[in-house]
Every structure is written in structure tokens, then in C-alpha cells.
Amino acid sequence: MRECYNHRMTTKKISLVLSSGGARGLAHIGAIQCLEEEGYEIRYISGSSMGALIGGIHAAGKLDDYATWVKALRRKDIVQLLDFGWGHGGLFKGERIIDALRDLIGEHVIEELPIGFTAVASDLKSKREVWLNKGPLFSAIRASIAVPLVFAPVTIGNKLLIDGGVLNPLPIAPTLNNETDLTVAVDVNGRSDSALNKDLQTSSVTIQTLSQAGDEVEDKFRRAISTFIENLLPTGSTKSGNHDMLGIAMEAMDAMQVSLARHQLSIYTPEIIVQLPRNSASFFNFERAHELIELGYERMRTSLKILKQNDSTS
């Protein structure tokens, strides 16, 4: 049974910063659950990539619905949410997964959310980060999760937007002027933890499953696409020295995010920093939602216990 350390002497209003990190970002769900059980009131959320997705859904008041949905996903379900994106600037268009989330969560406008929210994306044209805090919620989320090579970029106005983690995986700055008591940052790109000893490799995706996930096209063409995609998707262990194309791209993305997140924390100092080890899951391990959510909960619980101890001795 979960145990959270009660710190409710006074309700504290917080700004919450949620990092990018692919499937590891599912840990944000558990972190939010622990904060709310402790009586903290989340008044503002700033998120990048997966942090924007989780943060935006929570700001809309639908995090429990999403958590139930994502826990039920299996590898084949994830594959079926991918829509081939040839000619669109990414392997997948990303429309099918956003449509599924929109059906689950409903349509929302950021300015009307009960919790303030900013999604961070990266503009390819200006080479600058972009703060999306107005307009349709899922348009902002879709732009923030446009992982290079994986999902097609998104055009909003005169901006060509990709994943926020490319320039700012831990967007603390959007919260600086908020009238809250504390800033809490959750970074899922922290130092590796050898104690985890997880097998983090994703299993191969069969040609048959990928073919079933494709659009209604000629069988021969669909099989050719599926074969090509299977060769790109992470295929398992790299111990033998064999590295797949997409796996290398995601490892490079992870390395970049680790460095940039460290840089953000050297500039800004949130009152609470919760770091989850980057070896807790690979970029695509969305089928491990149960344990990642629990890990986020436990790491937040530990941080709040330390905060309580420090308060009692000060």
C-alpha cells in the first residue's frame, strides 16, 4: 500500500515543471498523484514533450482517465496508434494518437483550463523555444511532442514546431512569475541508477502487427512499409554492438536532454527537484506504465519526506 508523508499544516500552492523523456514521462503521473495526496495545490504547470502531454491532461482535470487508459495499453495497442507519415517530415503523422487522446479527454482551450498551463516546443525556423499558452490544448501538446524523425513537425502560424525537449527539456522559466509558494521540478532524465537493473530494451514489432496498424493501402505496399519500419524501430539488446537507426536517434535525443536539463538546473533553483534515473525505461517503453507511475510516486514521496524533515529542523 502506498504511504505518503502528510505535510498539510498549510496548503501550499505550487508551480510544477515536467520534463521531456518519452515513456519515462509517465512517472509524472505518480508524482502528481503524490503531490495531491499531500495536499499541495497545483496552480500552474509548464511541460516539455511528454511533460506537456501529462501536464496538459492534468490541467484539464482528466489525469485519472488518462492513467487508466495508458495502464491498459499493450505493445500492439501502441503500434496501432501509429499512422505512417511518408512525406510529412516524420515516420508517423501523429494524428491518430492525438485523436485518441482527444476522444478520451475532450476538447479544451488552454486559457479556460482551471490550472495555468504552458507547453514548450522548438521552432525550426527561428531556432528558439516557443511557449504555447493559448489556443486548443491538443494543438499545443501535439507540437510539443513532435519528436524529430518520429512525429511530423507542426505548423502554427509562421512557426514550424518540433519537440520542446530539443531546446528545453525542463522548462522552468515559464513558471518564474507565478504567484505560488513553491516551484517543483520533476526531471526524468536524471543520473542512471544501477540498483534498478531493468531490462530496458523494447521487443521487436512484427511485420504482421505493423501491417494491421497501417492505413488501407495495397497489401504489397503495406508490407514494404512495415518491413522498412520494423528495421527502424528499436529491436532489443545492443550488447552485441548492433544498433538500430531509431534506437540510436533516441539515444542521441536522451543524451542531449540530459545535458540541457542539467544546464537548466544550473540556472534556476526550484525549491523541490525530483530526479528519476534515465535508465528507468527506454524512450518507447509505454507498456510499462504501471511501474513508471509507481516510480514517480515513490520518488516524489521521498523528496517530500526530506522536505518535511528539513522543515522540522529549521
Tab-separated table of C-alpha atoms in Angstrom:
chain	number	residue	atom	x	y	z
A	1	MET	CA	0.000	0.000	0.000
A	2	ARG	CA	1.210	3.473	-0.800
A	3	GLU	CA	2.201	5.721	2.067
A	4	CYS	CA	2.618	9.443	1.594
A	5	TYR	CA	4.024	11.723	4.268
A	6	ASN	CA	1.469	14.260	5.420
A	7	HIS	CA	2.656	17.811	5.025
A	8	ARG	CA	-0.722	19.543	5.213
A	9	MET	CA	-0.270	22.016	8.044
A	10	THR	CA	-0.930	24.673	5.433
A	11	THR	CA	-1.976	24.180	1.826
A	12	LYS	CA	0.889	25.206	-0.403
A	13	LYS	CA	0.278	26.469	-3.906
A	14	ILE	CA	2.884	25.208	-6.320
A	15	SER	CA	4.134	25.655	-9.854
A	16	LEU	CA	5.004	22.308	-11.420
A	17	VAL	CA	7.665	21.752	-14.086
A	18	LEU	CA	7.527	18.459	-16.000
A	19	SER	CA	10.395	17.326	-18.200
A	20	SER	CA	10.525	15.566	-21.531
A	21	GLY	CA	11.726	11.973	-21.684
A	22	GLY	CA	9.457	9.737	-23.741
A	23	ALA	CA	7.839	6.873	-21.841
A	24	ARG	CA	9.763	7.833	-18.699
A	25	GLY	CA	7.442	10.837	-18.546
A	26	LEU	CA	4.671	8.511	-17.364
A	27	ALA	CA	6.360	8.860	-13.975
A	28	HIS	CA	4.938	12.411	-13.900
A	29	ILE	CA	1.533	10.856	-13.238
A	30	GLY	CA	2.688	9.273	-9.984
A	31	ALA	CA	4.493	12.455	-8.928
A	32	ILE	CA	1.303	14.469	-9.406
A	33	GLN	CA	-0.758	11.893	-7.514
A	34	CYS	CA	1.577	12.076	-4.508
A	35	LEU	CA	1.599	15.880	-4.514
A	36	GLU	CA	-2.196	15.982	-4.452
A	37	GLU	CA	-2.421	13.377	-1.709
A	38	GLU	CA	-0.069	15.578	0.324
A	39	GLY	CA	-2.453	18.496	-0.051
A	40	TYR	CA	-0.350	20.596	-2.411
A	41	GLU	CA	-2.411	22.715	-4.781
A	42	ILE	CA	-1.000	22.762	-8.305
A	43	ARG	CA	-1.744	26.193	-9.735
A	44	TYR	CA	0.499	26.216	-12.790
A	45	ILE	CA	2.188	23.605	-14.998
A	46	SER	CA	4.965	24.040	-17.526
A	47	GLY	CA	5.891	20.988	-19.558
A	48	SER	CA	8.021	19.865	-22.455
A	49	SER	CA	7.167	16.938	-24.751
A	50	MET	CA	5.811	14.106	-22.561
A	51	GLY	CA	5.751	16.559	-19.665
A	52	ALA	CA	3.491	18.817	-21.729
A	53	LEU	CA	1.186	15.904	-22.521
A	54	ILE	CA	0.840	14.782	-18.895
A	55	GLY	CA	0.698	18.354	-17.594
A	56	GLY	CA	-1.920	19.463	-20.097
A	57	ILE	CA	-4.143	16.488	-19.367
A	58	HIS	CA	-3.880	17.149	-15.628
A	59	ALA	CA	-4.647	20.839	-16.160
A	60	ALA	CA	-7.813	19.718	-17.944
A	61	GLY	CA	-8.792	17.605	-14.921
A	62	LYS	CA	-8.560	14.291	-16.786
A	63	LEU	CA	-5.369	12.701	-15.463
A	64	ASP	CA	-7.134	9.780	-13.786
A	65	ASP	CA	-8.887	8.912	-17.061
A	66	TYR	CA	-5.594	9.035	-18.919
A	67	ALA	CA	-3.796	6.959	-16.277
A	68	THR	CA	-6.442	4.231	-16.523
A	69	TRP	CA	-6.191	4.269	-20.322
A	70	VAL	CA	-2.408	4.195	-20.546
A	71	LYS	CA	-2.098	1.399	-17.972
A	72	ALA	CA	-4.237	-0.786	-20.220
A	73	LEU	CA	-2.043	-0.239	-23.297
A	74	ARG	CA	-0.027	-3.137	-24.641
A	75	ARG	CA	2.683	-3.103	-27.279
A	76	LYS	CA	0.236	-3.972	-30.048
A	77	ASP	CA	-2.119	-1.173	-28.947
A	78	ILE	CA	0.724	1.342	-29.145
A	79	VAL	CA	1.657	0.207	-32.643
A	80	GLN	CA	-1.950	0.580	-33.765
A	81	LEU	CA	-1.887	4.237	-32.696
A	82	LEU	CA	0.884	4.972	-35.213
A	83	ASP	CA	-0.103	6.409	-38.574
A	84	PHE	CA	2.548	6.272	-41.286
A	85	GLY	CA	3.722	9.756	-42.227
A	86	TRP	CA	5.578	9.444	-45.511
A	87	GLY	CA	6.218	12.880	-46.960
A	88	HIS	CA	5.196	14.677	-43.756
A	89	GLY	CA	8.627	15.056	-42.134
A	90	GLY	CA	8.408	12.128	-39.744
A	91	LEU	CA	7.872	8.377	-39.661
A	92	PHE	CA	4.403	8.984	-38.254
A	93	LYS	CA	1.910	11.812	-38.711
A	94	GLY	CA	0.875	11.718	-35.043
A	95	GLU	CA	-2.767	12.429	-35.805
A	96	ARG	CA	-4.120	9.054	-34.732
A	97	ILE	CA	-2.720	9.233	-31.199
A	98	ILE	CA	-3.896	12.823	-30.754
A	99	ASP	CA	-7.374	11.867	-31.991
A	100	ALA	CA	-7.452	9.024	-29.451
A	101	LEU	CA	-6.470	11.398	-26.649
A	102	ARG	CA	-8.969	14.000	-27.792
A	103	ASP	CA	-11.723	11.374	-27.704
A	104	LEU	CA	-10.646	10.391	-24.188
A	105	ILE	CA	-10.037	13.852	-22.729
A	106	GLY	CA	-12.319	16.080	-24.813
A	107	GLU	CA	-11.628	19.420	-26.474
A	108	HIS	CA	-10.132	22.146	-24.271
A	109	VAL	CA	-8.835	25.678	-24.714
A	110	ILE	CA	-5.730	26.496	-22.678
A	111	GLU	CA	-6.995	29.890	-21.469
A	112	GLU	CA	-10.091	28.216	-19.996
A	113	LEU	CA	-8.287	25.470	-18.066
A	114	PRO	CA	-8.672	25.541	-14.253
A	115	ILE	CA	-4.856	25.281	-13.948
A	116	GLY	CA	-2.457	27.581	-15.797
A	117	PHE	CA	-0.513	25.743	-18.480
A	118	THR	CA	2.379	26.253	-20.886
A	119	ALA	CA	3.618	23.678	-23.388
A	120	VAL	CA	7.109	24.254	-24.731
A	121	ALA	CA	8.037	23.481	-28.339
A	122	SER	CA	11.033	24.286	-30.557
A	123	ASP	CA	10.756	26.422	-33.691
A	124	LEU	CA	12.898	25.080	-36.522
A	125	LYS	CA	12.828	28.402	-38.376
A	126	SER	CA	13.921	30.752	-35.602
A	127	LYS	CA	15.908	28.087	-33.695
A	128	ARG	CA	14.202	29.222	-30.487
A	129	GLU	CA	11.888	27.666	-27.925
A	130	VAL	CA	8.228	28.638	-28.134
A	131	TRP	CA	5.819	28.879	-25.198
A	132	LEU	CA	2.321	27.719	-26.134
A	133	ASN	CA	-0.159	29.002	-23.556
A	134	LYS	CA	-3.143	29.930	-25.707
A	135	GLY	CA	-5.476	28.153	-28.093
A	136	PRO	CA	-6.508	24.489	-28.414
A	137	LEU	CA	-4.851	22.271	-25.819
A	138	PHE	CA	-4.094	19.370	-28.121
A	139	SER	CA	-2.579	21.600	-30.793
A	140	ALA	CA	-0.035	22.735	-28.201
A	141	ILE	CA	0.580	19.197	-26.962
A	142	ARG	CA	0.959	17.826	-30.493
A	143	ALA	CA	3.614	20.445	-31.278
A	144	SER	CA	5.489	19.799	-28.037
A	145	ILE	CA	5.681	16.017	-28.634
A	146	ALA	CA	6.870	16.218	-32.265
A	147	VAL	CA	9.991	14.130	-31.652
A	148	PRO	CA	12.354	14.551	-34.624
A	149	LEU	CA	12.277	11.601	-37.012
A	150	VAL	CA	9.366	10.001	-35.111
A	151	PHE	CA	6.490	12.514	-35.464
A	152	ALA	CA	5.987	15.093	-38.183
A	153	PRO	CA	6.561	18.778	-37.296
A	154	VAL	CA	3.556	21.022	-36.671
A	155	THR	CA	2.909	24.377	-38.313
A	156	ILE	CA	1.319	27.040	-36.097
A	157	GLY	CA	1.215	30.488	-37.680
A	158	ASN	CA	4.605	31.085	-39.270
A	159	LYS	CA	6.353	28.624	-36.943
A	160	LEU	CA	7.462	25.082	-37.770
A	161	LEU	CA	7.430	23.350	-34.402
A	162	ILE	CA	9.093	20.207	-33.103
A	163	ASP	CA	9.627	18.571	-29.715
A	164	GLY	CA	10.244	21.003	-26.852
A	165	GLY	CA	12.963	18.771	-25.453
A	166	VAL	CA	15.224	19.685	-28.365
A	167	LEU	CA	15.884	23.104	-26.803
A	168	ASN	CA	14.412	22.980	-23.300
A	169	PRO	CA	13.637	19.586	-21.734
A	170	LEU	CA	12.977	21.104	-18.281
A	171	PRO	CA	11.115	24.410	-18.830
A	172	ILE	CA	11.391	26.225	-15.505
A	173	ALA	CA	11.352	29.793	-16.877
A	174	PRO	CA	7.603	29.887	-17.730
A	175	THR	CA	6.837	29.487	-14.016
A	176	LEU	CA	9.090	32.264	-12.680
A	177	ASN	CA	6.445	34.984	-12.434
A	178	ASN	CA	3.746	32.780	-10.937
A	179	GLU	CA	2.262	33.751	-7.581
A	180	THR	CA	2.835	30.393	-5.910
A	181	ASP	CA	4.638	29.252	-2.775
A	182	LEU	CA	6.937	26.652	-4.314
A	183	THR	CA	8.287	25.504	-7.650
A	184	VAL	CA	8.541	21.738	-8.012
A	185	ALA	CA	10.531	20.321	-10.937
A	186	VAL	CA	10.307	16.683	-11.988
A	187	ASP	CA	13.149	15.607	-14.268
A	188	VAL	CA	13.013	12.081	-15.688
A	189	ASN	CA	16.436	12.456	-17.318
A	190	GLY	CA	18.439	12.135	-14.113
A	191	ARG	CA	21.564	10.132	-13.311
A	192	SER	CA	21.304	6.399	-14.023
A	193	ASP	CA	20.581	4.185	-11.023
A	194	SER	CA	22.410	0.840	-11.170
A	195	ALA	CA	20.103	-0.544	-8.475
A	196	LEU	CA	17.233	-0.642	-10.946
A	197	ASN	CA	18.867	-3.323	-13.124
A	198	LYS	CA	15.968	-3.230	-15.528
A	199	ASP	CA	15.899	-4.866	-18.910
A	200	LEU	CA	15.029	-1.675	-20.730
A	201	GLN	CA	15.048	-2.981	-24.253
A	202	THR	CA	11.839	-2.997	-26.237
A	203	SER	CA	10.746	-6.080	-28.064
A	204	SER	CA	10.662	-6.340	-31.820
A	205	VAL	CA	7.448	-5.399	-33.582
A	206	THR	CA	6.329	-7.998	-36.047
A	207	ILE	CA	5.622	-7.183	-39.650
A	208	GLN	CA	2.138	-8.597	-39.249
A	209	THR	CA	1.261	-6.262	-36.360
A	210	LEU	CA	2.619	-3.226	-38.148
A	211	SER	CA	0.699	-4.172	-41.261
A	212	GLN	CA	-2.517	-4.266	-39.257
A	213	ALA	CA	-1.759	-0.773	-37.959
A	214	GLY	CA	-1.293	0.691	-41.420
A	215	ASP	CA	-3.857	2.638	-43.410
A	216	GLU	CA	-5.991	0.958	-46.072
A	217	VAL	CA	-3.419	0.639	-48.840
A	218	GLU	CA	-2.353	-2.020	-51.292
A	219	ASP	CA	-1.143	-5.164	-49.493
A	220	LYS	CA	2.180	-5.210	-51.285
A	221	PHE	CA	2.873	-1.544	-50.481
A	222	ARG	CA	1.815	-2.006	-46.851
A	223	ARG	CA	4.143	-4.965	-46.395
A	224	ALA	CA	7.022	-2.953	-47.845
A	225	ILE	CA	6.303	-0.071	-45.446
A	226	SER	CA	6.008	-2.457	-42.497
A	227	THR	CA	9.311	-4.135	-43.288
A	228	PHE	CA	11.039	-0.779	-43.507
A	229	ILE	CA	9.525	0.474	-40.223
A	230	GLU	CA	10.436	-2.753	-38.433
A	231	ASN	CA	14.047	-2.201	-39.422
A	232	LEU	CA	13.919	1.292	-37.913
A	233	LEU	CA	12.160	0.569	-34.632
A	234	PRO	CA	14.217	-0.455	-31.581
A	235	THR	CA	14.819	-4.193	-31.860
A	236	GLY	CA	16.212	-5.159	-28.477
A	237	SER	CA	19.589	-5.522	-26.844
A	238	THR	CA	22.578	-3.604	-28.156
A	239	LYS	CA	25.080	-5.747	-26.238
A	240	SER	CA	26.281	-7.374	-29.445
A	241	GLY	CA	27.196	-3.988	-30.871
A	242	ASN	CA	24.285	-3.890	-33.310
A	243	HIS	CA	22.434	-0.578	-33.063
A	244	ASP	CA	19.202	0.157	-34.924
A	245	MET	CA	18.648	3.511	-36.617
A	246	LEU	CA	15.769	4.800	-34.483
A	247	GLY	CA	17.347	3.488	-31.304
A	248	ILE	CA	20.499	5.487	-31.994
A	249	ALA	CA	18.427	8.603	-32.714
A	250	MET	CA	16.589	8.240	-29.418
A	251	GLU	CA	19.828	7.626	-27.505
A	252	ALA	CA	21.184	10.831	-29.025
A	253	MET	CA	17.990	12.666	-28.045
A	254	ASP	CA	18.309	11.344	-24.496
A	255	ALA	CA	21.938	12.453	-24.250
A	256	MET	CA	21.024	15.940	-25.431
A	257	GLN	CA	18.129	16.213	-22.978
A	258	VAL	CA	20.286	15.095	-20.052
A	259	SER	CA	22.817	17.832	-20.815
A	260	LEU	CA	20.194	20.545	-21.369
A	261	ALA	CA	18.248	19.633	-18.230
A	262	ARG	CA	21.443	19.849	-16.198
A	263	HIS	CA	22.049	23.284	-17.701
A	264	GLN	CA	18.541	24.454	-16.739
A	265	LEU	CA	19.083	23.355	-13.146
A	266	SER	CA	22.368	25.262	-13.036
A	267	ILE	CA	20.494	28.465	-13.941
A	268	TYR	CA	17.297	28.057	-11.933
A	269	THR	CA	16.814	26.562	-8.485
A	270	PRO	CA	13.352	25.140	-7.805
A	271	GLU	CA	12.508	24.571	-4.145
A	272	ILE	CA	11.949	20.856	-4.861
A	273	ILE	CA	13.784	18.897	-7.549
A	274	VAL	CA	12.715	15.302	-8.123
A	275	GLN	CA	15.012	13.409	-10.471
A	276	LEU	CA	14.216	9.990	-11.865
A	277	PRO	CA	17.004	7.876	-13.357
A	278	ARG	CA	17.196	7.907	-17.121
A	279	ASN	CA	17.705	4.138	-17.118
A	280	SER	CA	14.265	3.584	-15.558
A	281	ALA	CA	12.861	2.949	-19.040
A	282	SER	CA	13.711	3.360	-22.688
A	283	PHE	CA	12.095	6.051	-24.805
A	284	PHE	CA	9.410	3.677	-26.143
A	285	ASN	CA	8.520	1.602	-23.044
A	286	PHE	CA	4.943	2.880	-22.790
A	287	GLU	CA	3.693	-0.614	-21.991
A	288	ARG	CA	5.404	-0.275	-18.579
A	289	ALA	CA	3.044	2.448	-17.363
A	290	HIS	CA	2.216	0.728	-14.042
A	291	GLU	CA	5.780	0.612	-12.738
A	292	LEU	CA	6.774	4.013	-14.128
A	293	ILE	CA	3.808	5.707	-12.448
A	294	GLU	CA	4.687	3.967	-9.192
A	295	LEU	CA	8.316	5.017	-9.520
A	296	GLY	CA	7.280	8.660	-9.953
A	297	TYR	CA	5.080	8.392	-6.882
A	298	GLU	CA	7.847	6.884	-4.753
A	299	ARG	CA	10.473	9.414	-5.822
A	300	MET	CA	8.133	12.304	-5.063
A	301	ARG	CA	7.253	10.743	-1.716
A	302	THR	CA	10.939	10.531	-0.802
A	303	SER	CA	11.512	14.177	-1.761
A	304	LEU	CA	8.557	15.348	0.320
A	305	LYS	CA	9.766	13.300	3.298
A	306	ILE	CA	13.130	15.077	3.095
A	307	LEU	CA	11.365	18.442	2.833
A	308	LYS	CA	9.306	17.642	5.924
A	309	GLN	CA	12.425	16.642	7.852
A	310	ASN	CA	14.212	19.829	6.855
A	311	ASP	CA	11.209	21.929	7.883
A	312	SER	CA	11.076	20.273	11.302
A	313	THR	CA	14.749	21.000	11.996
A	314	SER	CA	14.736	24.608	10.765
